């Protein structure tokens, strides 16, 4: 019996969303009175024993270069073997883009119930019941997992990373990986930028900004505080900004600590992607803009007058 | 080439979200139902484009749902596709639904199975991966581009902060999102044609359910917005720094 946490990597580095999954899994193991162990696939550049600081006792490493790139089929087969070998009873994933590819496959392979998009630790008082997001962030469902092995995919930014003193023991696990059936031919990373899905701070612009030439207002603030940039669908559709920045019901759903919306009306489909943000700030010249109902802080005013002053004040605060 | 597109029924994006029966059921009163946007706009349209390029392509739609999903699948047929299959079952367990789709896919020997990125009501983003596993096929999740040359697909998927391009030999399963295609509007001819297209109803295959919805909750209402006067934006920065402690 153990909680096995899949710690996902990109180019040899463990992703931040996996630190959340490790912290979550460690806490869950404590609640269940069992051990928390990580599972890492592929060639790694990071020091894996340092993952102990997220509360895991052990890291199982399948150090096989044929697992350097994600092939959901191959990953699910290897993880399933690890689950059996290690007799894990709970498997935790981050519900990031890799988790979404692999966790469902593992669920079907092991016939183990999956809660995808968990936002809190399970309630163990009556079985194994996990709270998850439904209706695109407009509600939650409590889902009971009925199988012996349980799989939880934790939404990014919904569980805080906790750190302890400790190092993890490394166990090299040998599992035949087979060969991938998916051949990766190119990887195009948007360099330098904070990936939107993982960002803690997000500055976002809407049609109220009038045109792409005014995005300096969004970018300057983002650069000052190390935030990612986002936009409404109307903006992405107008090709003012790249599509991967589009948040909302049909774009990316995010849950940063700060979502700062400039010139966005706050249509229900937009809110669906951002309403799990911890603090929402809205700058809009229309006091009736629906976004104010979902906001924590706001300024009713013209972005072109307000934002330069906001940026200046932040610059002063940051001493830049 | 045989393509199967998975179509699900979801409440309209503006539907009021409320629950009944002691918060165990979604309140459907007055709710407008639509084709799940990802299924309609991306999965189905990309499949239609593939069929337009190669008219010999057979394109089938599948939905797992009770009789009240029929208007939705007819609407999907109005956009295109040769026939639809409805598996007569009502379940919210992803594995159960995936098992039904996998059974249909197995019987029909499809080369390609398209799903949407996720349903906008249950947000599982799970069914594509499960179907792929049950069929022992490769799976590309969250595709933003899909190209086909013979029986080799070149699929671009979203990764954290970028994109990854992969080559995969068919058969395979792909979940589709924005970028794969541009949404279309059905025309009158399509709507008329859809009325006479076959809609087969089949009984579900035996399958387990692995999860169960215990209850629903609504998020707590926001305390209300704290407005800062437009002539003092510095105050907003102070609040974010000192009160919210966020910058
Ligand atoms: C099925 C469906 C799915 C959708 N999915 C999404 C989605 O995922 N994401 C999404 O964003 N949208 C989505 N939409 C579209 C959504 O309904 C809105 O149309 C869109 O969000 C509007 O974008 P916007 O707020 O930038 O533009 P607008 O609605 O045009 O709002 C612009 C705002 O800027 C304000 N403004 C104007 N000038 C200034 C100024 N000088 N200073 C300050 N404020 C100013 C205005 O008061 C207004 O509130 C979807 C729609 C449908 C039907
Ligand atoms: N009941 C269903 N019938 C047919 N296809 C479905 C059904 N539910 C979900 N799907 C497909 O699976 C995708 C992902 O759904 P989900 O895993 O529930 O988020 C959807 O976009 C649909 O393409």
XYZ file of N, CA, C and O in Angstrom, chain A residues 47-227:
724
model
N 18.328 17.000 -9.662
C 18.701 16.104 -8.575
C 17.411 15.533 -7.971
O 16.670 16.236 -7.284
N 17.153 14.273 -8.264
C 15.856 13.711 -7.872
C 15.702 13.575 -6.359
O 14.583 13.657 -5.836
N 16.824 13.384 -5.646
C 16.674 13.188 -4.197
C 16.122 14.445 -3.530
O 15.484 14.376 -2.482
N 16.333 15.600 -4.204
C 15.833 16.841 -3.607
C 14.307 16.922 -3.646
O 13.694 17.762 -2.987
N 13.672 16.024 -4.407
C 12.202 16.021 -4.417
C 11.650 15.608 -3.053
O 10.461 15.773 -2.775
N 12.549 15.078 -2.210
C 12.151 14.752 -0.841
C 11.596 15.958 -0.109
O 10.796 15.810 0.822
N 11.965 17.134 -0.535
C 11.462 18.315 0.182
C 9.965 18.529 -0.016
O 9.350 19.311 0.697
N 9.385 17.836 -0.967
C 7.917 17.916 -1.107
C 7.223 16.814 -0.316
O 6.028 16.587 -0.456
N 7.990 16.098 0.496
C 7.371 15.160 1.424
C 7.357 13.712 0.989
O 6.765 12.870 1.664
N 8.006 13.394 -0.142
C 8.030 11.983 -0.554
C 9.278 11.294 -0.010
O 10.343 11.888 0.066
N 9.130 10.022 0.372
C 10.240 9.280 0.950
C 11.159 8.704 -0.111
O 12.333 8.495 0.115
N 10.564 8.407 -1.250
C 11.304 7.628 -2.229
C 10.932 8.104 -3.627
O 9.783 8.489 -3.868
N 11.908 8.062 -4.527
C 11.611 8.321 -5.931
C 11.998 7.079 -6.728
O 13.146 6.633 -6.689
N 11.047 6.521 -7.414
C 11.328 5.411 -8.316
C 11.611 6.002 -9.686
O 10.817 6.795 -10.188
N 12.733 5.634 -10.250
C 13.147 6.248 -11.508
C 13.331 5.177 -12.575
O 14.148 4.278 -12.427
N 12.551 5.275 -13.634
C 12.757 4.402 -14.786
C 13.633 5.198 -15.750
O 13.148 6.014 -16.525
N 14.925 4.977 -15.642
C 15.903 5.799 -16.343
C 16.145 5.221 -17.731
O 17.125 4.535 -17.981
N 15.237 5.511 -18.625
C 15.257 4.902 -19.950
C 14.985 6.009 -20.966
O 13.927 6.636 -20.953
N 15.963 6.240 -21.836
C 15.866 7.368 -22.765
C 14.695 7.229 -23.735
O 14.235 8.227 -24.296
N 14.178 6.026 -23.901
C 13.033 5.903 -24.816
C 11.774 6.498 -24.179
O 10.725 6.584 -24.812
N 11.891 6.927 -22.912
C 10.748 7.569 -22.240
C 10.950 9.085 -22.115
O 10.227 9.760 -21.391
N 11.933 9.624 -22.833
C 12.195 11.066 -22.707
C 11.033 11.914 -23.210
O 10.774 12.998 -22.709
N 10.355 11.422 -24.236
C 9.187 12.151 -24.751
C 7.921 11.408 -24.383
O 7.901 10.186 -24.369
N 6.896 12.165 -24.159
C 5.646 11.541 -23.765
C 4.986 10.807 -24.939
O 4.725 11.404 -25.976
N 4.801 9.514 -24.770
C 3.887 8.756 -25.610
C 2.896 8.165 -24.615
O 3.253 7.305 -23.810
N 1.664 8.648 -24.660
C 0.698 8.307 -23.616
C 0.544 6.800 -23.447
O 0.405 6.292 -22.331
N 0.626 6.098 -24.563
C 0.413 4.654 -24.537
C 1.550 3.952 -23.782
O 1.320 3.120 -22.905
N 2.772 4.362 -24.140
C 3.961 3.781 -23.523
C 4.012 4.161 -22.031
O 4.263 3.320 -21.166
N 3.754 5.424 -21.738
C 3.784 5.888 -20.348
C 2.770 5.119 -19.498
O 3.071 4.688 -18.389
N 1.562 4.971 -20.040
C 0.516 4.300 -19.251
C 0.923 2.859 -18.961
O 0.709 2.355 -17.858
N 1.551 2.199 -19.943
C 1.956 0.807 -19.743
C 3.032 0.724 -18.664
O 2.978 -0.144 -17.782
N 4.001 1.631 -18.722
C 5.090 1.609 -17.741
C 4.554 1.946 -16.344
O 4.895 1.285 -15.350
N 3.713 2.969 -16.269
C 3.183 3.355 -14.951
C 2.320 2.226 -14.372
O 2.391 1.926 -13.178
N 1.564 1.569 -15.236
C 0.726 0.464 -14.761
C 1.593 -0.644 -14.168
O 1.279 -1.201 -13.107
N 2.716 -0.938 -14.831
C 3.626 -1.952 -14.288
C 4.196 -1.514 -12.948
O 4.308 -2.328 -12.013
N 4.555 -0.237 -12.863
C 5.098 0.282 -11.606
C 4.062 0.177 -10.486
O 4.378 -0.219 -9.362
N 2.832 0.517 -10.808
C 1.764 0.447 -9.802
C 1.645 -0.971 -9.263
O 1.526 -1.199 -8.058
N 1.730 -1.942 -10.173
C 1.603 -3.340 -9.749
C 2.808 -3.774 -8.923
O 2.658 -4.330 -7.841
N 4.008 -3.481 -9.451
C 5.238 -3.854 -8.733
C 5.274 -3.264 -7.334
O 5.702 -3.904 -6.389
N 4.872 -2.020 -7.232
C 5.009 -1.296 -5.962
C 3.753 -1.420 -5.106
O 3.688 -0.900 -4.004
N 2.760 -2.081 -5.642
C 1.479 -2.255 -4.952
C 0.909 -0.935 -4.461
O 0.461 -0.805 -3.312
N 0.931 0.044 -5.344
C 0.361 1.350 -4.994
C -1.159 1.250 -5.003
O -1.737 0.516 -5.805
N -1.787 1.964 -4.091
C -3.249 1.949 -4.066
C -3.845 3.257 -4.549
O -5.010 3.313 -4.915
N -3.021 4.319 -4.504
C -3.485 5.591 -5.066
C -2.392 6.099 -5.994
O -1.210 6.040 -5.658
N -2.790 6.576 -7.174
C -1.836 7.192 -8.088
C -2.256 8.643 -8.282
O -3.419 8.920 -8.581
N -1.299 9.553 -8.069
C -1.602 10.986 -8.209
C -0.876 11.524 -9.438
O 0.317 11.284 -9.620
N -1.607 12.247 -10.253
C -1.036 12.969 -11.394
C -1.312 14.449 -11.208
O -2.255 14.832 -10.522
N -0.540 15.283 -11.877
C -1.006 16.652 -12.085
C -1.940 16.575 -13.282
O -1.654 15.871 -14.256
N -3.039 17.302 -13.216
C -3.954 17.321 -14.372
C -3.437 18.338 -15.392
O -4.198 19.140 -15.934
N -2.125 18.354 -15.592
C -1.539 19.227 -16.616
C -1.659 18.513 -17.960
O -2.336 17.493 -18.077
N -0.987 19.036 -18.963
C -1.219 18.507 -20.303
C -0.740 17.060 -20.439
O -1.306 16.291 -21.204
N 0.270 16.668 -19.672
C 0.689 15.265 -19.725
C -0.270 14.391 -18.931
O -0.611 13.288 -19.355
N -0.690 14.895 -17.787
C -1.642 14.149 -16.962
C -2.910 13.848 -17.744
O -3.465 12.744 -17.674
N -3.360 14.833 -18.521
C -4.588 14.633 -19.301
C -4.397 13.555 -20.368
O -5.351 12.930 -20.799
N -3.161 13.374 -20.811
C -2.902 12.351 -21.827
C -2.774 10.960 -21.203
O -3.230 9.982 -21.772
N -2.170 10.895 -20.020
C -1.788 9.588 -19.472
C -2.785 9.032 -18.447
O -3.103 7.842 -18.471
N -3.277 9.893 -17.540
C -4.120 9.383 -16.450
C -5.346 8.604 -16.957
O -5.644 7.528 -16.423
N -6.056 9.108 -17.980
C -7.216 8.331 -18.450
C -6.820 6.962 -18.999
O -7.537 5.983 -18.806
N -5.684 6.911 -19.669
C -5.237 5.611 -20.202
C -4.940 4.655 -19.067
O -5.299 3.480 -19.120
N -4.270 5.178 -18.034
C -3.939 4.313 -16.897
C -5.226 3.817 -16.235
O -5.334 2.652 -15.846
N -6.202 4.718 -16.139
C -7.487 4.361 -15.540
C -8.125 3.195 -16.281
O -8.574 2.215 -15.683
N -8.135 3.291 -17.604
C -8.757 2.221 -18.387
C -7.927 0.947 -18.307
O -8.461 -0.159 -18.240
N -6.610 1.102 -18.283
C -5.724 -0.067 -18.270
C -5.864 -0.862 -16.977
O -5.890 -2.090 -16.985
N -5.950 -0.130 -15.865
C -6.022 -0.801 -14.558
C -7.459 -0.964 -14.077
O -7.695 -1.509 -13.004
N -8.393 -0.446 -14.858
C -9.791 -0.367 -14.404
C -9.835 0.261 -13.024
O -10.434 -0.267 -12.072
N -9.133 1.366 -12.893
C -9.060 2.089 -11.629
C -9.754 3.429 -11.828
O -9.453 4.145 -12.780
N -10.692 3.749 -10.949
C -11.478 4.975 -11.108
C -10.602 6.214 -11.049
O -9.689 6.305 -10.230
N -10.891 7.162 -11.932
C -10.105 8.391 -12.049
C -10.973 9.604 -11.713
O -12.094 9.716 -12.196
N -10.423 10.499 -10.890
C -11.041 11.821 -10.745
C -10.092 12.809 -11.417
O -8.990 13.058 -10.920
N -10.506 13.341 -12.559
C -9.657 14.260 -13.322
C -10.086 15.683 -13.014
O -11.249 16.025 -13.196
N -9.136 16.483 -12.532
C -9.475 17.864 -12.209
C -9.787 18.052 -10.739
O -10.578 18.923 -10.362
N -9.137 17.241 -9.881
C -9.357 17.363 -8.431
C -8.871 18.730 -7.963
O -7.883 19.266 -8.472
N -9.566 19.303 -6.983
C -9.172 20.609 -6.460
C -8.923 20.577 -4.958
O -8.614 21.604 -4.364
N -9.077 19.399 -4.336
C -8.844 19.312 -2.888
C -8.449 17.888 -2.541
O -8.595 16.971 -3.356
N -7.963 17.709 -1.318
C -7.626 16.371 -0.845
C -8.895 15.542 -0.729
O -9.975 16.081 -0.469
N -8.790 14.220 -0.895
C -9.969 13.375 -0.768
C -10.549 13.414 0.644
O -9.832 13.646 1.618
N -11.845 13.189 0.720
C -12.513 12.993 1.998
C -12.526 11.478 2.221
O -13.119 10.735 1.442
N -11.863 11.037 3.286
C -11.736 9.593 3.516
C -12.717 9.104 4.571
O -12.690 7.947 4.966
N -13.593 9.991 5.023
C -14.479 9.618 6.126
C -15.529 8.596 5.692
O -16.069 7.861 6.505
N -15.803 8.572 4.393
C -16.789 7.612 3.922
C -16.362 7.159 2.535
O -16.869 7.641 1.527
N -15.385 6.285 2.497
C -14.845 5.864 1.214
C -13.750 6.804 0.761
O -12.917 7.247 1.563
N -13.745 7.117 -0.525
C -12.694 7.954 -1.104
C -13.411 8.920 -2.029
O -13.794 8.573 -3.145
N -13.649 10.121 -1.530
C -14.492 11.074 -2.259
C -13.667 12.321 -2.562
O -13.109 12.938 -1.656
N -13.581 12.659 -3.833
C -12.703 13.755 -4.255
C -13.519 14.877 -4.885
O -14.399 14.635 -5.713
N -13.199 16.102 -4.472
C -13.880 17.267 -5.021
C -13.223 17.649 -6.329
O -12.001 17.764 -6.408
N -14.027 17.822 -7.348
C -13.465 18.218 -8.644
C -14.272 19.350 -9.237
O -15.436 19.542 -8.898
N -13.644 20.069 -10.138
C -14.301 21.110 -10.894
C -15.269 20.543 -11.901
O -14.903 19.619 -12.630
N -16.449 21.090 -11.979
C -17.349 20.747 -13.083
C -17.981 22.024 -13.626
O -17.822 23.099 -13.040
N -18.707 21.896 -14.731
C -19.340 23.038 -15.378
C -18.342 24.186 -15.554
O -18.633 25.347 -15.259
N -17.160 23.823 -16.028
C -16.125 24.794 -16.365
C -15.888 25.801 -15.254
O -15.857 27.006 -15.487
N -15.730 25.287 -14.042
C -15.395 26.153 -12.922
C -16.596 26.781 -12.239
O -16.447 27.485 -11.246
N -17.804 26.532 -12.767
C -18.978 27.146 -12.155
C -19.533 26.323 -11.001
O -20.436 26.763 -10.296
N -19.051 25.109 -10.822
C -19.514 24.276 -9.702
C -18.465 23.210 -9.399
O -17.481 23.061 -10.128
N -18.694 22.497 -8.311
C -17.838 21.371 -7.945
C -18.695 20.128 -7.829
O -19.874 20.216 -7.514
N -18.081 18.978 -8.066
C -18.772 17.716 -7.787
C -17.900 16.921 -6.830
O -16.669 17.011 -6.880
N -18.528 16.194 -5.938
C -17.799 15.268 -5.083
C -17.949 13.900 -5.739
O -19.060 13.405 -5.916
N -16.824 13.315 -6.103
C -16.839 12.059 -6.848
C -16.296 10.926 -5.966
O -15.189 11.035 -5.436
N -17.078 9.868 -5.839
C -16.613 8.697 -5.081
C -15.926 7.742 -6.046
O -16.463 7.421 -7.107
N -14.733 7.308 -5.682
C -14.026 6.318 -6.494
C -14.300 4.957 -5.881
O -14.059 4.732 -4.691
N -14.813 4.043 -6.699
C -15.314 2.782 -6.147
C -14.335 1.628 -6.271
O -14.586 0.544 -5.779
N -13.216 1.844 -6.980
C -12.303 0.727 -7.236
C -11.198 0.660 -6.176
O -10.958 1.627 -5.456
N -10.502 -0.469 -6.118
C -9.434 -0.638 -5.116
C -8.293 0.333 -5.366
O -7.762 0.938 -4.448
N -7.905 0.440 -6.630
C -6.866 1.427 -6.965
C -7.570 2.712 -7.399
O -8.538 2.670 -8.154
N -7.083 3.820 -6.883
C -7.701 5.109 -7.179
C -6.705 6.016 -7.884
O -5.527 6.047 -7.524
N -7.194 6.773 -8.855
C -6.316 7.714 -9.562
C -6.895 9.122 -9.417
O -8.092 9.331 -9.627
N -6.028 10.040 -9.009
C -6.454 11.435 -8.848
C -5.560 12.300 -9.730
O -4.337 12.192 -9.658
N -6.159 13.137 -10.572
C -5.372 14.101 -11.355
C -5.716 15.490 -10.822
O -6.846 15.951 -10.938
N -4.697 16.106 -10.216
C -4.882 17.357 -9.476
C -4.761 18.565 -10.408
O -3.750 18.717 -11.101
N -5.758 19.429 -10.398
C -5.689 20.618 -11.242
C -4.501 21.497 -10.845
O -4.282 21.720 -9.654
N -3.758 22.010 -11.829
C -2.647 22.908 -11.492
C -3.146 24.123 -10.708
O -4.276 24.592 -10.914
N -2.313 24.600 -9.797
C -2.627 25.771 -8.980
C -3.808 25.601 -8.041
O -4.432 26.580 -7.658
N -4.178 24.369 -7.692
C -5.268 24.266 -6.723
C -4.808 23.663 -5.398
O -5.596 23.578 -4.472
N -3.542 23.283 -5.300
C -3.020 22.795 -4.017
C -1.651 23.437 -3.816
O -0.808 23.387 -4.721
N -1.436 24.043 -2.658
C -0.175 24.763 -2.473
C 0.966 23.795 -2.241
O 0.815 22.792 -1.547
N 2.095 24.158 -2.803
C 3.309 23.375 -2.596
C 3.698 23.498 -1.124
O 3.722 24.596 -0.574
N 3.958 22.349 -0.478
C 4.431 22.419 0.904
C 5.827 21.819 0.939
O 6.120 20.862 0.235
N 6.674 22.401 1.750
C 8.048 21.912 1.783
C 8.433 21.477 3.180
O 8.019 22.080 4.164
N 9.204 20.414 3.236
C 9.697 19.899 4.512
C 11.208 19.714 4.364
O 11.751 19.836 3.275
N 11.869 19.397 5.462
C 13.272 19.032 5.370
C 13.323 17.574 4.988
O 12.686 16.752 5.635
N 14.065 17.244 3.994
C 14.143 15.821 3.694
C 14.665 15.565 2.301
O 14.534 16.409 1.417
N 15.252 14.397 2.148
C 15.679 13.994 0.818
C 15.024 12.647 0.537
O 14.695 11.897 1.456
N 14.829 12.372 -0.732
C 14.193 11.116 -1.108
C 15.255 10.110 -1.511
O 16.252 10.467 -2.139
N 15.014 8.857 -1.135
C 15.893 7.786 -1.605
C 15.546 7.489 -3.054
O 14.376 7.548 -3.436
N 16.562 7.217 -3.858
C 16.301 6.944 -5.273
C 16.331 5.434 -5.498
O 17.254 4.750 -5.094
N 15.306 4.945 -6.135
C 15.261 3.526 -6.477
C 15.159 3.402 -7.987
O 14.193 3.857 -8.589
N 16.204 2.818 -8.589
C 16.133 2.620 -10.043
C 15.237 1.436 -10.352
O 15.476 0.328 -9.898
N 14.220 1.729 -11.103
C 13.213 0.718 -11.389
C 13.420 0.270 -12.825
O 13.561 1.110 -13.716
N 13.447 -1.018 -13.047
C 13.604 -1.483 -14.420
C 12.268 -1.998 -14.917
O 11.722 -2.952 -14.382
N 11.751 -1.305 -15.882
C 10.496 -1.731 -16.500
C 10.717 -1.605 -17.997
O 11.189 -0.572 -18.468
N 10.378 -2.642 -18.716
C 10.587 -2.577 -20.163
C 9.612 -1.564 -20.753
O 8.401 -1.651 -20.570
N 10.184 -0.568 -21.441
C 9.355 0.519 -21.941
C 8.810 0.253 -23.335
O 7.910 0.929 -23.797
N 9.369 -0.737 -24.015
C 8.945 -0.959 -25.398
C 9.345 0.242 -26.231
O 10.028 1.140 -25.749
N 8.920 0.287 -27.477
C 9.278 1.488 -28.233
C 8.037 2.333 -28.446
O 6.934 1.819 -28.578
N 8.240 3.659 -28.463
C 7.085 4.545 -28.626
C 6.444 4.364 -29.998
O 7.139 4.069 -30.974
N 5.149 4.529 -30.079
C 4.465 4.469 -31.384
C 4.202 5.866 -31.924
O 3.656 6.044 -32.994
N 4.597 6.848 -31.105
C 4.432 8.238 -31.502
C 5.832 8.805 -31.718
O 6.678 8.691 -30.840
N 6.079 9.355 -32.903
C 7.419 9.881 -33.188
C 7.368 11.407 -33.120
O 6.679 12.048 -33.918
N 8.113 11.970 -32.156
C 8.112 13.427 -32.014
C 9.048 14.015 -33.063
O 10.228 13.661 -33.114
N 8.536 14.903 -33.896
C 9.366 15.459 -34.954
C 9.769 16.909 -34.686
O 10.694 17.413 -35.306
N 9.073 17.588 -33.792
C 9.447 18.974 -33.469
C 8.841 19.391 -32.146
O 7.774 18.906 -31.756
N 9.559 20.239 -31.427
C 9.032 20.831 -30.194
C 9.233 22.330 -30.302
O 10.345 22.802 -30.488
N 8.146 23.062 -30.241
C 8.241 24.517 -30.348
C 7.818 25.146 -29.044
O 6.639 25.247 -28.748
N 8.795 25.552 -28.254
C 8.497 26.208 -26.980
C 8.470 27.704 -27.224
O 9.301 28.241 -27.937
N 7.508 28.378 -26.626
C 7.514 29.834 -26.660
C 8.561 30.243 -25.631
O 8.364 30.053 -24.440
N 9.697 30.755 -26.110
C 10.829 30.914 -25.195
C 10.627 32.088 -24.248
O 9.980 33.074 -24.576
N 11.171 31.934 -23.050
C 11.179 33.037 -22.096
C 9.878 33.211 -21.343
O 9.882 33.454 -20.150
N 8.770 33.066 -22.021
C 7.494 33.370 -21.384
C 7.155 32.353 -20.286
O 7.571 31.208 -20.340
N 6.422 32.804 -19.286
C 5.909 31.903 -18.254
C 4.749 31.129 -18.881
O 3.839 31.734 -19.426
N 4.766 29.775 -18.832
C 3.625 29.053 -19.402
C 2.335 29.437 -18.663
O 2.282 29.389 -17.439
N 1.343 29.824 -19.443
C 0.106 30.348 -18.868
C -0.546 29.385 -17.885
O -1.010 29.796 -16.821
N -0.563 28.110 -18.223
C -1.231 27.136 -17.368
C -0.599 27.009 -15.996
O -1.241 26.581 -15.036
N 0.665 27.352 -15.880
C 1.375 27.192 -14.605
C 1.578 28.516 -13.897
O 2.085 28.543 -12.781
N 1.220 29.617 -14.539
C 1.565 30.934 -13.998
C 0.782 31.252 -12.732
O -0.397 30.928 -12.617
N 1.458 31.887 -11.777
C 0.775 32.310 -10.557
C 0.141 33.675 -10.723
O -0.800 34.024 -10.025
N 0.716 34.477 -11.609
C 0.198 35.810 -11.848
C -0.090 35.934 -13.340
O 0.745 35.554 -14.163
N -1.249 36.457 -13.669
C -1.623 36.572 -15.079
C -2.217 37.956 -15.345
O -3.109 38.413 -14.626
N -1.694 38.629 -16.367
C -2.251 39.909 -16.806
C -2.914 39.658 -18.155
O -2.302 39.065 -19.045
N -4.144 40.117 -18.286
C -4.916 39.747 -19.468
C -5.603 40.968 -20.067
O -6.029 41.859 -19.351
N -5.695 40.996 -21.384
C -6.332 42.131 -22.053
C -7.482 41.693 -22.931
O -7.496 40.584 -23.457
N -8.451 42.599 -23.096
C -9.610 42.330 -23.940
C -9.730 43.358 -25.041
O -8.819 44.172 -25.266
N -10.879 43.324 -25.692
C -11.101 44.194 -26.841
C -11.057 45.672 -26.449
O -10.864 46.537 -27.294
N -11.252 45.938 -25.165
C -11.177 47.319 -24.692
C -9.823 47.969 -24.938
O -9.709 49.194 -24.900
N -8.807 47.152 -25.225
C -7.473 47.718 -25.470
C -7.310 48.198 -26.917
O -6.250 48.680 -27.302
N -8.348 48.002 -27.714
C -8.474 48.600 -29.050
C -7.595 47.988 -30.145
O -7.979 48.028 -31.309
N -6.435 47.473 -29.821
C -5.602 46.901 -30.884
C -4.303 46.364 -30.325
O -3.906 46.735 -29.226
N -3.650 45.478 -31.118
C -2.436 44.807 -30.619
C -1.319 45.792 -30.281
O -0.467 45.501 -29.441
N -1.358 46.963 -30.911
C -0.283 47.942 -30.682
C -0.303 48.472 -29.253
O 0.667 49.058 -28.785
N -1.425 48.243 -28.537
C -1.502 48.767 -27.169
C -1.138 47.729 -26.111
O -1.358 47.947 -24.923
N -0.649 46.569 -26.537
C -0.403 45.489 -25.575
C 0.787 45.751 -24.643
O 1.017 45.029 -23.688
N 1.511 46.829 -24.938
C 2.567 47.227 -24.005
C 2.018 47.393 -22.599
O 2.693 47.061 -21.616
N 0.776 47.846 -22.490
C 0.165 48.045 -21.165
C 0.059 46.718 -20.415
O 0.192 46.675 -19.193
N -0.202 45.659 -21.145
C -0.310 44.338 -20.527
C 1.096 43.790 -20.260
O 1.412 43.324 -19.164
N 1.936 43.891 -21.272
C 3.272 43.273 -21.180
C 4.178 43.954 -20.161
O 4.916 43.285 -19.439
N 4.101 45.293 -20.100
C 4.968 46.002 -19.144
C 4.653 45.569 -17.723
O 5.552 45.288 -16.934
N 3.367 45.516 -17.413
C 2.980 45.102 -16.062
C 3.395 43.647 -15.822
O 3.944 43.307 -14.769
N 3.163 42.802 -16.813
C 3.522 41.382 -16.681
C 5.023 41.232 -16.442
O 5.445 40.487 -15.558
N 5.824 41.945 -17.208
C 7.281 41.829 -17.054
C 7.731 42.295 -15.677
O 8.621 41.707 -15.080
N 7.086 43.360 -15.182
C 7.497 43.895 -13.883
C 7.303 42.891 -12.754
O 8.093 42.838 -11.817
N 6.218 42.129 -12.826
C 5.917 41.223 -11.705
C 6.131 39.753 -12.068
O 5.829 38.860 -11.286
N 6.653 39.481 -13.254
C 6.901 38.090 -13.651
C 5.620 37.319 -13.918
O 5.492 36.157 -13.547
N 4.676 37.983 -14.547
C 3.385 37.339 -14.825
C 3.341 36.824 -16.260
O 4.108 37.265 -17.116
